[in-house]
Amino acid sequence: MSKKSLLIAAVAILVIAIIGVTYLLFTEKQANRELVQEFQLDKEDLENEYTRFAQQYDELKMTISNDSLSHLLEQEQLKTQRLLEELRTVKSSNATEIRRLKKELATLRKVMIGYINQIDSLNKLTERQKQVIADVTEKYNKASQQISNLSEEKKNLDKKVTLAAQLDATNIRIDPRNKRGKVAKKVKDVVKLAISFTVVKNITAENGERTLYIRITKPDNDVLTKSASNTFPYENRTLAYSIKKYIEYTGEEQNVNVFWDVEEFLYAGNYRVDIFEDGNLIGSQSFILN
C-alpha cells in the first residue's frame, strides 16, 4: 500500500474516532442533563414532603394535651425544619446528599406514624375517661335528684302532717252589742263586740294549752288593740292583736267566746276578724257595722 493510501486510511480512522468520541460525549452530557433534571424533581418532591411533615406536626400538637408528648412532637418538628433547610441548600446534582435526606425522610415518616398511633391511643383513652366521667356524673345527678325528690316528698309530708295537726276555727260569729247587752242596730250604739267560734275536733293535733290571737280589723285596715306591745309572731314578722285567749285543747270540738270592749270611735263599714294559733291563720270572718 502506498503512503498516500495509508495517510487517507489514518485520517479516516481519526475522523471516525472523533465522531465516536463526540457522540459519546454528547450522549453522556444528555444523560447527565436528564439525571440532573431527575435529581431536581426528587429535590422538589422532598421539599414538599418535608414541608407537609412540618405542617402535620402543628396539626398533631393541636390534638393533644399531654405536655411530655407535645414536647417530643416539638423536637421532631424542629428536626424536620432543620433537614428542610439543609435540603434547600443542597444542589440538585448532589446525589449523595439527596439520597441521605431521602433516608432521613423515611425515618421521620416511621417516627410520625408511631406518634400518630400513640396519640390515637391517648385520644381513645381520653374518650373512655370522658365516658366514665359522664356515666359517673349521670349516676350522681340521678342519685342527687332522687335525694332531692325524697327531700321534697318529706317536706311535703311534713307540711301535710303540720297542716293535719293545725287547729281550725269555724262558725265564727260577731255580735255588736249596746250598753243593755242587746244587739246594736247602729254603729254609734256599739259598746261591745261579742265574738264566738268553734275549734273543731282534730285527733292529730297535740293536746294541751293553746294561745289564740284574735285580730279585729277596721275598714281602713287599722287593727283594734289596747296596747302597741300587744303583738305576736307570724311569717317572719310581728302582727298586732286585739284579744289573746288561752284554751286547754283536748282534741275535741270546743266553743270559744271572747269580747272586745269598744273604747274607740267606730264608724260604719266592713270589719274583719282573723284568728291565729301557733303561727297559723285558722279562721277569718267579715262583718258589717252600719
mmCIF file of C-alpha atoms in Angstrom:
data_model
loop_
_atom_site.group_PDB
_atom_site.id
_atom_site.type_symbol
_atom_site.label_atom_id
_atom_site.label_comp_id
_atom_site.label_asym_id
_atom_site.label_seq_id
_atom_site.Cartn_x
_atom_site.Cartn_y
_atom_site.Cartn_z
ATOM 1 C CA MET A 1 0.000 0.000 0.000
ATOM 2 C CA SER A 2 1.287 3.441 -0.888
ATOM 3 C CA LYS A 3 1.993 6.143 1.642
ATOM 4 C CA LYS A 4 -0.877 8.135 0.277
ATOM 5 C CA SER A 5 -3.304 5.295 0.857
ATOM 6 C CA LEU A 6 -2.041 4.837 4.435
ATOM 7 C CA LEU A 7 -2.448 8.519 5.130
ATOM 8 C CA ILE A 8 -6.011 8.516 3.822
ATOM 9 C CA ALA A 9 -6.820 5.451 5.949
ATOM 10 C CA ALA A 10 -5.317 7.046 9.062
ATOM 11 C CA VAL A 11 -7.252 10.262 8.512
ATOM 12 C CA ALA A 12 -10.483 8.283 8.027
ATOM 13 C CA ILE A 13 -9.889 6.344 11.225
ATOM 14 C CA LEU A 14 -9.152 9.574 13.091
ATOM 15 C CA VAL A 15 -12.323 11.187 11.778
ATOM 16 C CA ILE A 16 -14.334 8.140 12.757
ATOM 17 C CA ALA A 17 -12.762 8.210 16.224
ATOM 18 C CA ILE A 18 -13.506 11.924 16.621
ATOM 19 C CA ILE A 19 -17.081 11.357 15.551
ATOM 20 C CA GLY A 20 -17.377 8.453 18.001
ATOM 21 C CA VAL A 21 -15.914 10.414 20.900
ATOM 22 C CA THR A 22 -18.108 13.403 20.069
ATOM 23 C CA TYR A 23 -21.164 11.144 20.021
ATOM 24 C CA LEU A 24 -20.197 9.576 23.357
ATOM 25 C CA LEU A 25 -19.636 12.992 24.932
ATOM 26 C CA PHE A 26 -22.958 14.232 23.633
ATOM 27 C CA THR A 27 -24.738 11.117 24.854
ATOM 28 C CA GLU A 28 -23.115 11.379 28.299
ATOM 29 C CA LYS A 29 -23.947 15.071 28.548
ATOM 30 C CA GLN A 30 -27.545 14.328 27.605
ATOM 31 C CA ALA A 31 -27.683 11.564 30.222
ATOM 32 C CA ASN A 32 -26.186 13.876 32.830
ATOM 33 C CA ARG A 33 -28.711 16.550 31.939
ATOM 34 C CA GLU A 34 -31.559 14.063 32.354
ATOM 35 C CA LEU A 35 -30.059 12.837 35.634
ATOM 36 C CA VAL A 36 -29.782 16.410 36.949
ATOM 37 C CA GLN A 37 -33.394 17.019 35.964
ATOM 38 C CA GLU A 38 -34.379 13.827 37.782
ATOM 39 C CA PHE A 39 -32.480 14.920 40.906
ATOM 40 C CA GLN A 40 -34.107 18.347 40.655
ATOM 41 C CA LEU A 41 -37.540 16.703 40.645
ATOM 42 C CA ASP A 42 -36.519 14.497 43.585
ATOM 43 C CA LYS A 43 -35.363 17.562 45.482
ATOM 44 C CA GLU A 44 -38.638 19.395 44.857
ATOM 45 C CA ASP A 45 -40.632 16.351 45.951
ATOM 46 C CA LEU A 46 -38.503 16.067 49.080
ATOM 47 C CA GLU A 47 -39.003 19.744 49.919
ATOM 48 C CA ASN A 48 -42.774 19.317 49.550
ATOM 49 C CA GLU A 49 -42.678 16.212 51.768
ATOM 50 C CA TYR A 50 -40.653 17.953 54.477
ATOM 51 C CA THR A 51 -42.959 20.987 54.357
ATOM 52 C CA ARG A 52 -46.028 18.747 54.737
ATOM 53 C CA PHE A 53 -44.351 16.974 57.660
ATOM 54 C CA ALA A 54 -43.704 20.278 59.438
ATOM 55 C CA GLN A 55 -47.374 21.254 58.974
ATOM 56 C CA GLN A 56 -48.600 17.858 60.175
ATOM 57 C CA TYR A 57 -46.679 18.275 63.431
ATOM 58 C CA ASP A 58 -48.573 21.524 64.031
ATOM 59 C CA GLU A 59 -51.856 19.685 63.441
ATOM 60 C CA LEU A 60 -50.853 16.818 65.739
ATOM 61 C CA LYS A 61 -49.892 19.176 68.570
ATOM 62 C CA MET A 62 -53.362 20.681 68.468
ATOM 63 C CA THR A 63 -54.976 17.277 69.141
ATOM 64 C CA ILE A 64 -53.197 16.514 72.423
ATOM 65 C CA SER A 65 -52.991 17.951 75.925
ATOM 66 C CA ASN A 66 -50.102 15.766 77.145
ATOM 67 C CA ASP A 67 -47.159 18.094 77.839
ATOM 68 C CA SER A 68 -44.473 15.391 77.508
ATOM 69 C CA LEU A 69 -45.772 14.166 74.165
ATOM 70 C CA SER A 70 -46.219 17.737 72.958
ATOM 71 C CA HIS A 71 -42.546 18.403 73.783
ATOM 72 C CA LEU A 72 -41.438 15.331 71.792
ATOM 73 C CA LEU A 73 -43.504 16.440 68.804
ATOM 74 C CA GLU A 74 -41.930 19.883 69.055
ATOM 75 C CA GLN A 75 -38.441 18.313 68.917
ATOM 76 C CA GLU A 76 -39.345 16.218 65.858
ATOM 77 C CA GLN A 77 -40.824 19.265 64.153
ATOM 78 C CA LEU A 78 -37.618 21.233 64.744
ATOM 79 C CA LYS A 79 -35.619 18.328 63.330
ATOM 80 C CA THR A 80 -37.844 18.259 60.237
ATOM 81 C CA GLN A 81 -37.433 22.004 59.726
ATOM 82 C CA ARG A 82 -33.649 21.703 60.139
ATOM 83 C CA LEU A 83 -33.481 18.932 57.497
ATOM 84 C CA LEU A 84 -35.695 21.026 55.213
ATOM 85 C CA GLU A 85 -33.235 23.910 55.472
ATOM 86 C CA GLU A 86 -30.379 21.513 54.680
ATOM 87 C CA LEU A 87 -32.251 20.223 51.633
ATOM 88 C CA ARG A 88 -32.805 23.734 50.318
ATOM 89 C CA THR A 89 -29.051 24.385 50.381
ATOM 90 C CA VAL A 90 -28.149 21.104 48.623
ATOM 91 C CA LYS A 91 -27.516 21.247 44.878
ATOM 92 C CA SER A 92 -29.722 19.138 42.652
ATOM 93 C CA SER A 93 -26.620 17.374 41.306
ATOM 94 C CA ASN A 94 -25.556 16.236 44.792
ATOM 95 C CA ALA A 95 -26.991 12.727 44.582
ATOM 96 C CA THR A 96 -25.345 11.584 47.804
ATOM 97 C CA GLU A 97 -26.967 14.284 49.932
ATOM 98 C CA ILE A 98 -30.351 13.862 48.280
ATOM 99 C CA ARG A 99 -30.245 10.099 48.937
ATOM 100 C CA ARG A 100 -29.294 10.775 52.587
ATOM 101 C CA LEU A 101 -32.128 13.210 53.012
ATOM 102 C CA LYS A 102 -34.481 10.683 51.415
ATOM 103 C CA LYS A 103 -33.458 8.160 54.085
ATOM 104 C CA GLU A 104 -33.940 10.789 56.795
ATOM 105 C CA LEU A 105 -37.423 11.420 55.432
ATOM 106 C CA ALA A 106 -38.240 7.708 55.580
ATOM 107 C CA THR A 107 -37.086 7.650 59.232
ATOM 108 C CA LEU A 108 -39.197 10.723 60.023
ATOM 109 C CA ARG A 109 -42.203 9.040 58.413
ATOM 110 C CA LYS A 110 -41.830 5.985 60.665
ATOM 111 C CA VAL A 111 -41.469 8.212 63.747
ATOM 112 C CA MET A 112 -44.550 10.207 62.809
ATOM 113 C CA ILE A 113 -46.606 7.052 62.289
ATOM 114 C CA GLY A 114 -45.553 5.966 65.779
ATOM 115 C CA TYR A 115 -46.651 9.285 67.250
ATOM 116 C CA ILE A 116 -49.953 9.162 65.356
ATOM 117 C CA ASN A 117 -50.652 5.698 66.791
ATOM 118 C CA GLN A 118 -49.683 6.903 70.274
ATOM 119 C CA ILE A 119 -51.903 9.985 70.026
ATOM 120 C CA ASP A 120 -54.758 7.865 68.725
ATOM 121 C CA SER A 121 -54.412 5.550 71.734
ATOM 122 C CA LEU A 122 -54.308 8.518 74.115
ATOM 123 C CA ASN A 123 -57.377 10.058 72.474
ATOM 124 C CA LYS A 124 -59.265 6.780 72.744
ATOM 125 C CA LEU A 125 -58.244 6.563 76.398
ATOM 126 C CA THR A 126 -59.363 10.135 76.910
ATOM 127 C CA GLU A 127 -62.699 9.385 75.280
ATOM 128 C CA ARG A 128 -63.136 6.368 77.562
ATOM 129 C CA GLN A 129 -62.248 8.537 80.553
ATOM 130 C CA LYS A 130 -64.734 11.157 79.413
ATOM 131 C CA GLN A 131 -67.391 8.473 79.062
ATOM 132 C CA VAL A 132 -66.613 7.110 82.529
ATOM 133 C CA ILE A 133 -66.804 10.628 83.969
ATOM 134 C CA ALA A 134 -70.066 11.226 82.095
ATOM 135 C CA ASP A 135 -71.504 7.952 83.420
ATOM 136 C CA VAL A 136 -70.443 8.749 86.983
ATOM 137 C CA THR A 137 -71.819 12.279 86.651
ATOM 138 C CA GLU A 138 -75.108 10.932 85.316
ATOM 139 C CA LYS A 139 -75.377 8.462 88.204
ATOM 140 C CA TYR A 140 -74.522 11.228 90.679
ATOM 141 C CA ASN A 141 -77.138 13.525 89.156
ATOM 142 C CA LYS A 142 -79.739 10.746 89.288
ATOM 143 C CA ALA A 143 -78.865 9.997 92.900
ATOM 144 C CA SER A 144 -78.974 13.719 93.729
ATOM 145 C CA GLN A 145 -82.337 14.012 92.011
ATOM 146 C CA GLN A 146 -83.661 11.023 93.938
ATOM 147 C CA ILE A 147 -82.401 12.532 97.197
ATOM 148 C CA SER A 148 -83.929 15.862 96.214
ATOM 149 C CA ASN A 149 -87.208 14.150 95.380
ATOM 150 C CA LEU A 150 -87.152 12.285 98.694
ATOM 151 C CA SER A 151 -86.371 15.526 100.499
ATOM 152 C CA GLU A 152 -89.215 17.259 98.694
ATOM 153 C CA GLU A 153 -91.554 14.374 99.450
ATOM 154 C CA LYS A 154 -90.516 14.501 103.118
ATOM 155 C CA LYS A 155 -91.039 18.251 103.150
ATOM 156 C CA ASN A 156 -94.480 17.833 101.604
ATOM 157 C CA LEU A 157 -95.276 15.047 104.047
ATOM 158 C CA ASP A 158 -94.102 17.181 106.974
ATOM 159 C CA LYS A 159 -96.223 20.000 105.625
ATOM 160 C CA LYS A 160 -99.240 17.724 105.340
ATOM 161 C CA VAL A 161 -98.662 16.442 108.870
ATOM 162 C CA THR A 162 -98.323 20.033 110.103
ATOM 163 C CA LEU A 163 -101.485 21.051 108.282
ATOM 164 C CA ALA A 164 -103.288 17.997 109.586
ATOM 165 C CA ALA A 165 -102.264 18.879 113.152
ATOM 166 C CA GLN A 166 -103.281 22.524 112.713
ATOM 167 C CA LEU A 167 -106.343 23.790 114.572
ATOM 168 C CA ASP A 168 -109.305 25.072 112.614
ATOM 169 C CA ALA A 169 -111.807 27.714 113.721
ATOM 170 C CA THR A 170 -115.284 27.629 112.174
ATOM 171 C CA ASN A 171 -118.750 29.067 112.797
ATOM 172 C CA ILE A 172 -117.255 32.471 113.524
ATOM 173 C CA ARG A 173 -119.938 34.900 114.712
ATOM 174 C CA ILE A 174 -119.616 38.582 115.649
ATOM 175 C CA ASP A 175 -122.445 40.282 117.577
ATOM 176 C CA PRO A 176 -122.250 44.065 118.114
ATOM 177 C CA ARG A 177 -123.971 44.866 121.460
ATOM 178 C CA ASN A 178 -125.277 48.026 123.053
ATOM 179 C CA LYS A 179 -124.995 49.044 126.685
ATOM 180 C CA ARG A 180 -128.047 46.930 127.580
ATOM 181 C CA GLY A 181 -126.416 43.793 126.163
ATOM 182 C CA LYS A 182 -128.729 43.701 123.170
ATOM 183 C CA VAL A 183 -127.773 43.623 119.501
ATOM 184 C CA ALA A 184 -126.876 47.161 118.449
ATOM 185 C CA LYS A 185 -128.667 48.468 115.387
ATOM 186 C CA LYS A 186 -126.390 51.450 114.842
ATOM 187 C CA VAL A 187 -122.628 51.607 114.928
ATOM 188 C CA LYS A 188 -122.775 54.578 117.306
ATOM 189 C CA ASP A 189 -124.547 52.368 119.890
ATOM 190 C CA VAL A 190 -121.950 49.577 119.865
ATOM 191 C CA VAL A 191 -120.119 49.249 123.206
ATOM 192 C CA LYS A 192 -119.004 45.642 122.921
ATOM 193 C CA LEU A 193 -118.220 43.084 120.229
ATOM 194 C CA ALA A 194 -119.082 39.517 121.230
ATOM 195 C CA ILE A 195 -117.085 37.029 119.167
ATOM 196 C CA SER A 196 -117.776 33.320 119.250
ATOM 197 C CA PHE A 197 -116.336 30.419 117.232
ATOM 198 C CA THR A 198 -115.756 26.692 117.330
ATOM 199 C CA VAL A 199 -112.372 24.996 117.377
ATOM 200 C CA VAL A 200 -113.090 21.765 115.503
ATOM 201 C CA LYS A 201 -112.186 18.242 116.568
ATOM 202 C CA ASN A 202 -108.701 17.116 115.483
ATOM 203 C CA ILE A 203 -107.256 13.859 116.792
ATOM 204 C CA THR A 204 -103.863 14.530 115.157
ATOM 205 C CA ALA A 205 -103.395 17.854 116.966
ATOM 206 C CA GLU A 206 -101.339 17.890 120.153
ATOM 207 C CA ASN A 207 -103.351 18.313 123.355
ATOM 208 C CA GLY A 208 -102.533 20.995 125.877
ATOM 209 C CA GLU A 209 -102.711 24.712 126.413
ATOM 210 C CA ARG A 210 -103.073 26.795 123.266
ATOM 211 C CA THR A 211 -102.869 30.540 122.766
ATOM 212 C CA LEU A 212 -105.322 32.128 120.367
ATOM 213 C CA TYR A 213 -104.793 35.620 118.939
ATOM 214 C CA ILE A 214 -107.848 37.444 117.615
ATOM 215 C CA ARG A 215 -107.397 40.479 115.359
ATOM 216 C CA ILE A 216 -110.261 42.872 114.693
ATOM 217 C CA THR A 217 -109.535 44.997 111.625
ATOM 218 C CA LYS A 218 -111.410 48.215 110.819
ATOM 219 C CA PRO A 219 -112.412 49.267 107.273
ATOM 220 C CA ASP A 220 -109.153 51.237 106.950
ATOM 221 C CA ASN A 221 -107.187 48.049 107.850
ATOM 222 C CA ASP A 222 -106.185 49.507 111.218
ATOM 223 C CA VAL A 223 -106.238 46.860 113.972
ATOM 224 C CA LEU A 224 -108.130 47.429 117.206
ATOM 225 C CA THR A 225 -105.679 46.954 120.078
ATOM 226 C CA LYS A 226 -105.326 48.121 123.696
ATOM 227 C CA SER A 227 -101.533 48.430 123.572
ATOM 228 C CA ALA A 228 -98.826 48.782 120.935
ATOM 229 C CA SER A 229 -96.969 45.955 122.702
ATOM 230 C CA ASN A 230 -99.793 43.505 122.048
ATOM 231 C CA THR A 231 -98.120 41.618 119.188
ATOM 232 C CA PHE A 232 -97.392 38.020 118.122
ATOM 233 C CA PRO A 233 -95.059 36.439 115.541
ATOM 234 C CA TYR A 234 -96.423 35.490 112.141
ATOM 235 C CA GLU A 235 -94.460 34.590 108.981
ATOM 236 C CA ASN A 236 -91.172 36.306 109.941
ATOM 237 C CA ARG A 237 -92.879 39.466 111.193
ATOM 238 C CA THR A 238 -94.984 40.638 114.115
ATOM 239 C CA LEU A 239 -98.689 41.461 113.991
ATOM 240 C CA ALA A 240 -100.804 43.404 116.429
ATOM 241 C CA TYR A 241 -103.669 41.547 118.107
ATOM 242 C CA SER A 242 -106.912 42.691 119.671
ATOM 243 C CA ILE A 243 -107.612 39.809 122.066
ATOM 244 C CA LYS A 244 -105.455 36.989 123.448
ATOM 245 C CA LYS A 245 -107.237 33.865 124.650
ATOM 246 C CA TYR A 246 -105.812 30.772 126.382
ATOM 247 C CA ILE A 247 -107.639 27.466 125.937
ATOM 248 C CA GLU A 248 -106.964 23.908 127.076
ATOM 249 C CA TYR A 249 -107.295 21.843 123.938
ATOM 250 C CA THR A 250 -108.227 18.148 124.280
ATOM 251 C CA GLY A 251 -108.614 17.244 120.623
ATOM 252 C CA GLU A 252 -112.389 17.507 120.851
ATOM 253 C CA GLU A 253 -114.661 20.212 119.467
ATOM 254 C CA GLN A 254 -114.576 23.295 121.665
ATOM 255 C CA ASN A 255 -116.632 26.506 121.694
ATOM 256 C CA VAL A 256 -114.790 29.752 122.441
ATOM 257 C CA ASN A 257 -116.217 33.158 123.373
ATOM 258 C CA VAL A 258 -114.262 36.425 123.612
ATOM 259 C CA PHE A 259 -115.300 40.079 123.958
ATOM 260 C CA TRP A 260 -113.976 43.429 122.815
ATOM 261 C CA ASP A 261 -114.905 46.492 124.846
ATOM 262 C CA VAL A 262 -115.279 49.418 122.484
ATOM 263 C CA GLU A 263 -113.317 52.391 123.826
ATOM 264 C CA GLU A 264 -112.506 53.978 120.465
ATOM 265 C CA PHE A 265 -114.572 55.581 117.762
ATOM 266 C CA LEU A 266 -116.118 53.106 115.347
ATOM 267 C CA TYR A 267 -117.574 54.100 112.010
ATOM 268 C CA ALA A 268 -119.764 52.281 109.529
ATOM 269 C CA GLY A 269 -118.117 49.878 107.110
ATOM 270 C CA ASN A 270 -116.701 46.405 106.592
ATOM 271 C CA TYR A 271 -114.784 44.884 109.522
ATOM 272 C CA ARG A 272 -112.938 41.585 109.712
ATOM 273 C CA VAL A 273 -111.971 39.106 112.425
ATOM 274 C CA ASP A 274 -108.894 36.880 111.962
ATOM 275 C CA ILE A 275 -107.984 34.098 114.388
ATOM 276 C CA PHE A 276 -104.377 32.839 114.718
ATOM 277 C CA GLU A 277 -102.809 29.952 116.622
ATOM 278 C CA ASP A 278 -99.191 28.737 116.657
ATOM 279 C CA GLY A 279 -98.232 30.993 113.736
ATOM 280 C CA ASN A 280 -101.154 29.860 111.585
ATOM 281 C CA LEU A 281 -104.274 31.664 110.418
ATOM 282 C CA ILE A 282 -107.024 29.225 111.457
ATOM 283 C CA GLY A 283 -110.148 31.238 110.642
ATOM 284 C CA SER A 284 -111.499 34.532 109.251
ATOM 285 C CA GLN A 285 -114.869 36.234 109.107
ATOM 286 C CA SER A 286 -116.034 39.630 107.820
ATOM 287 C CA PHE A 287 -118.914 41.648 109.296
ATOM 288 C CA ILE A 288 -120.586 44.993 108.653
ATOM 289 C CA LEU A 289 -121.361 47.786 111.053
ATOM 290 C CA ASN A 290 -123.971 50.272 109.822
#
